[in-house]
């Protein structure tokens, strides 16, 4: 039925349908979730025996939950998204604007993915007797769904930034808890700078969408406070994350082989462009600046993960 609605005249129409479903999922965003999850897992794994089965099954819980957000967001933001104003990181996939008949599929597929995630979380909890994973899975799925879905509609009511910042705890916590078995002080301390960087991420991707969000009544931080104030918060949050990472060196809760000053130095890949675009960037929307900051966040995530892996391997 879906294929007939899309384009019965197309050759290889099943492939066309599949390609549109994949585009709707915005798969590149999964990479960021994997980096955060793996970072938490590697942090927990330093000084412990490897647990590949737990790591794989844990990510099998995270993957569908994270993927569901793209489908539910595009469904609930259908009236708001403007494909012509979209960038590589913002504005939705544009698939539902091309094929509005797929809206029902997007909603049902999001629900299916959430169901898969929660089912696997229950199975994991039974097998490994680790309730922390189930609690995190429930919290993460609820947060992802109600980011755009009623009645909460967090992103429309000015809570989207808080919700996204919390993912800086949930993603690493999932990875950490599947290896360590608990959520402890080390994880909480480590997640503070990550949450600050997730705040940078969400405000950064909200800036290019300012016009569409304003017209659609989506009360994001840039809509409420403007571009200049948004870039100020990004710069302050990134700088605070760098300082927080450096201060972790004085904590006794981490393996002494981890050099947090080095991780703090790596985080300057984010802090420097944030400060630069606050001091020198235009007060209006600058998609190029947002793209640079996004790439810097990805670069830090990869470098941080690679460094922690090196510590794990060398222990």
Short mmCIF file of C-alpha atoms in Angstrom, two decimals, residues 126-306:
data_model
loop_
_atom_site.label_atom_id
_atom_site.label_comp_id
_atom_site.label_asym_id
_atom_site.label_seq_id
_atom_site.Cartn_x
_atom_site.Cartn_y
_atom_site.Cartn_z
CA UNK A 126 16.30 -10.03 33.57
CA UNK A 127 19.51 -11.55 32.19
CA UNK A 128 22.03 -9.28 33.92
CA UNK A 129 19.93 -8.13 36.90
CA UNK A 130 20.72 -4.51 36.15
CA UNK A 131 17.64 -2.32 36.73
CA UNK A 132 19.62 0.86 35.99
CA UNK A 133 19.55 0.00 32.30
CA UNK A 134 15.76 -0.36 32.30
CA UNK A 135 15.30 2.93 34.15
CA UNK A 136 17.58 4.74 31.71
CA UNK A 137 15.82 3.16 28.73
CA UNK A 138 12.41 4.26 29.99
CA UNK A 139 13.68 7.78 30.75
CA UNK A 140 15.42 8.10 27.38
CA UNK A 141 12.44 6.90 25.38
CA UNK A 142 10.03 9.17 27.25
CA UNK A 143 12.34 12.14 26.76
CA UNK A 144 12.75 11.44 23.04
CA UNK A 145 9.02 10.95 22.44
CA UNK A 146 7.78 13.96 24.40
CA UNK A 147 10.46 16.22 22.94
CA UNK A 148 7.91 16.99 20.20
CA UNK A 149 4.85 14.89 21.05
CA UNK A 150 1.85 16.16 23.02
CA UNK A 151 0.92 16.72 25.72
CA UNK A 152 4.40 17.68 26.96
CA UNK A 153 5.86 18.97 23.65
CA UNK A 154 9.04 19.95 25.49
CA UNK A 155 10.69 21.66 22.53
CA UNK A 156 7.60 23.85 22.00
CA UNK A 157 7.34 24.92 25.64
CA UNK A 158 10.91 26.08 26.18
CA UNK A 159 12.22 22.84 27.70
CA UNK A 160 13.90 21.40 24.60
CA UNK A 161 17.32 22.60 25.72
CA UNK A 162 16.96 20.96 29.14
CA UNK A 163 15.74 17.71 27.56
CA UNK A 164 18.67 17.59 25.15
CA UNK A 165 21.20 18.47 27.85
CA UNK A 166 19.93 15.49 29.85
CA UNK A 167 20.89 13.20 26.98
CA UNK A 168 24.47 14.10 27.88
CA UNK A 169 23.82 12.02 30.96
CA UNK A 170 21.53 9.31 29.54
CA UNK A 171 23.70 8.20 26.61
CA UNK A 172 26.97 7.86 28.58
CA UNK A 173 25.04 6.44 31.54
CA UNK A 174 23.68 3.63 29.37
CA UNK A 175 27.17 2.70 28.24
CA UNK A 176 28.60 3.08 31.72
CA UNK A 177 25.88 1.09 33.48
CA UNK A 178 26.01 -1.90 31.11
CA UNK A 179 29.71 -2.30 31.97
CA UNK A 180 29.82 -1.13 35.58
CA UNK A 181 26.38 -2.35 36.58
CA UNK A 182 25.54 0.82 38.51
CA UNK A 183 25.31 4.58 38.19
CA UNK A 184 27.92 6.06 40.52
CA UNK A 185 29.69 9.29 41.38
CA UNK A 186 32.26 8.91 38.59
CA UNK A 187 29.55 8.86 35.95
CA UNK A 188 27.68 11.80 37.44
CA UNK A 189 30.82 13.94 37.60
CA UNK A 190 31.87 12.98 34.07
CA UNK A 191 28.41 13.69 32.65
CA UNK A 192 28.36 17.32 33.85
CA UNK A 193 30.67 18.65 31.09
CA UNK A 194 29.00 16.37 28.55
CA UNK A 195 25.59 17.84 29.41
CA UNK A 196 27.05 21.32 29.00
CA UNK A 197 28.28 20.36 25.53
CA UNK A 198 24.88 18.89 24.68
CA UNK A 199 23.42 22.28 25.58
CA UNK A 200 25.84 23.80 23.07
CA UNK A 201 24.67 21.24 20.51
CA UNK A 202 20.95 21.90 20.81
CA UNK A 203 21.18 25.70 20.82
CA UNK A 204 23.55 25.50 17.87
CA UNK A 205 21.09 23.49 15.76
CA UNK A 206 18.19 25.68 16.86
CA UNK A 207 19.75 28.88 15.53
CA UNK A 208 19.36 28.05 11.79
CA UNK A 209 15.72 27.07 12.47
CA UNK A 210 14.90 30.33 14.23
CA UNK A 211 12.57 31.74 11.57
CA UNK A 212 10.57 28.54 11.10
CA UNK A 213 10.39 27.94 14.86
CA UNK A 214 9.18 31.49 15.45
CA UNK A 215 6.45 31.18 12.85
CA UNK A 216 5.43 27.78 14.21
CA UNK A 217 5.30 28.86 17.85
CA UNK A 218 8.22 26.69 18.93
CA UNK A 219 9.70 28.45 21.95
CA UNK A 220 13.35 27.53 21.55
CA UNK A 221 16.07 29.53 23.28
CA UNK A 222 17.04 31.43 20.09
CA UNK A 223 13.36 32.31 19.54
CA UNK A 224 13.01 33.64 23.09
CA UNK A 225 16.39 35.31 23.48
CA UNK A 226 17.81 35.90 19.99
CA UNK A 227 20.97 34.79 18.20
CA UNK A 228 23.39 36.95 20.17
CA UNK A 229 22.27 35.67 23.56
CA UNK A 230 22.23 32.12 22.19
CA UNK A 231 25.84 32.33 21.09
CA UNK A 232 26.76 33.81 24.47
CA UNK A 233 25.23 30.82 26.26
CA UNK A 234 27.02 28.46 23.86
CA UNK A 235 30.37 30.12 24.57
CA UNK A 236 29.82 30.07 28.34
CA UNK A 237 28.63 26.46 28.32
CA UNK A 238 31.58 25.29 26.23
CA UNK A 239 34.05 27.18 28.43
CA UNK A 240 32.41 25.74 31.57
CA UNK A 241 32.69 22.24 30.07
CA UNK A 242 36.40 22.74 29.45
CA UNK A 243 36.96 23.94 33.02
CA UNK A 244 34.84 21.10 34.45
CA UNK A 245 36.83 18.51 32.52
CA UNK A 246 40.08 19.97 33.81
CA UNK A 247 38.82 19.93 37.41
CA UNK A 248 38.05 16.21 37.17
CA UNK A 249 41.81 15.69 37.42
CA UNK A 250 41.51 16.42 41.14
CA UNK A 251 38.78 13.84 41.70
CA UNK A 252 39.65 10.53 43.34
CA UNK A 253 36.77 8.75 41.60
CA UNK A 254 38.59 8.07 38.31
CA UNK A 255 41.40 5.83 37.19
CA UNK A 256 44.72 7.70 37.64
CA UNK A 257 45.68 6.76 34.09
CA UNK A 258 43.14 9.20 32.67
CA UNK A 259 44.55 12.66 31.95
CA UNK A 260 41.63 15.04 32.29
CA UNK A 261 43.78 18.09 31.45
CA UNK A 262 44.37 16.44 28.07
CA UNK A 263 40.62 15.87 27.60
CA UNK A 264 40.01 19.49 28.60
CA UNK A 265 42.57 20.54 26.00
CA UNK A 266 40.74 18.47 23.38
CA UNK A 267 37.47 20.19 24.32
CA UNK A 268 38.94 23.48 23.12
CA UNK A 269 38.02 22.24 19.64
CA UNK A 270 34.48 23.22 20.69
CA UNK A 271 35.14 26.13 23.05
CA UNK A 272 37.31 28.13 20.65
CA UNK A 273 34.82 28.28 17.73
CA UNK A 274 31.95 28.98 20.16
CA UNK A 275 33.83 31.96 21.61
CA UNK A 276 34.91 33.09 18.16
CA UNK A 277 31.39 33.16 16.72
CA UNK A 278 30.11 34.91 19.83
CA UNK A 279 32.73 37.65 19.57
CA UNK A 280 32.97 37.97 15.79
CA UNK A 281 29.91 36.31 14.31
CA UNK A 282 26.91 38.28 12.99
CA UNK A 283 23.89 38.82 15.22
CA UNK A 284 21.63 37.25 12.63
CA UNK A 285 21.40 33.57 11.72
CA UNK A 286 24.70 32.23 10.37
CA UNK A 287 24.31 28.66 9.11
CA UNK A 288 28.02 28.42 8.36
CA UNK A 289 28.91 29.18 11.97
CA UNK A 290 26.49 26.56 13.21
CA UNK A 291 28.01 24.00 10.87
CA UNK A 292 31.52 24.75 12.15
CA UNK A 293 30.41 24.32 15.76
CA UNK A 294 28.61 21.08 14.93
CA UNK A 295 31.72 19.67 13.27
CA UNK A 296 33.79 20.73 16.27
CA UNK A 297 31.44 18.84 18.62
CA UNK A 298 31.80 15.72 16.49
CA UNK A 299 35.58 16.13 16.42
CA UNK A 300 35.79 16.40 20.20
CA UNK A 301 33.53 13.41 20.71
CA UNK A 302 35.68 11.26 18.44
CA UNK A 303 38.99 12.47 19.92
CA UNK A 304 37.75 12.01 23.49
CA UNK A 305 36.56 8.48 22.74
CA UNK A 306 39.80 7.54 20.97
#
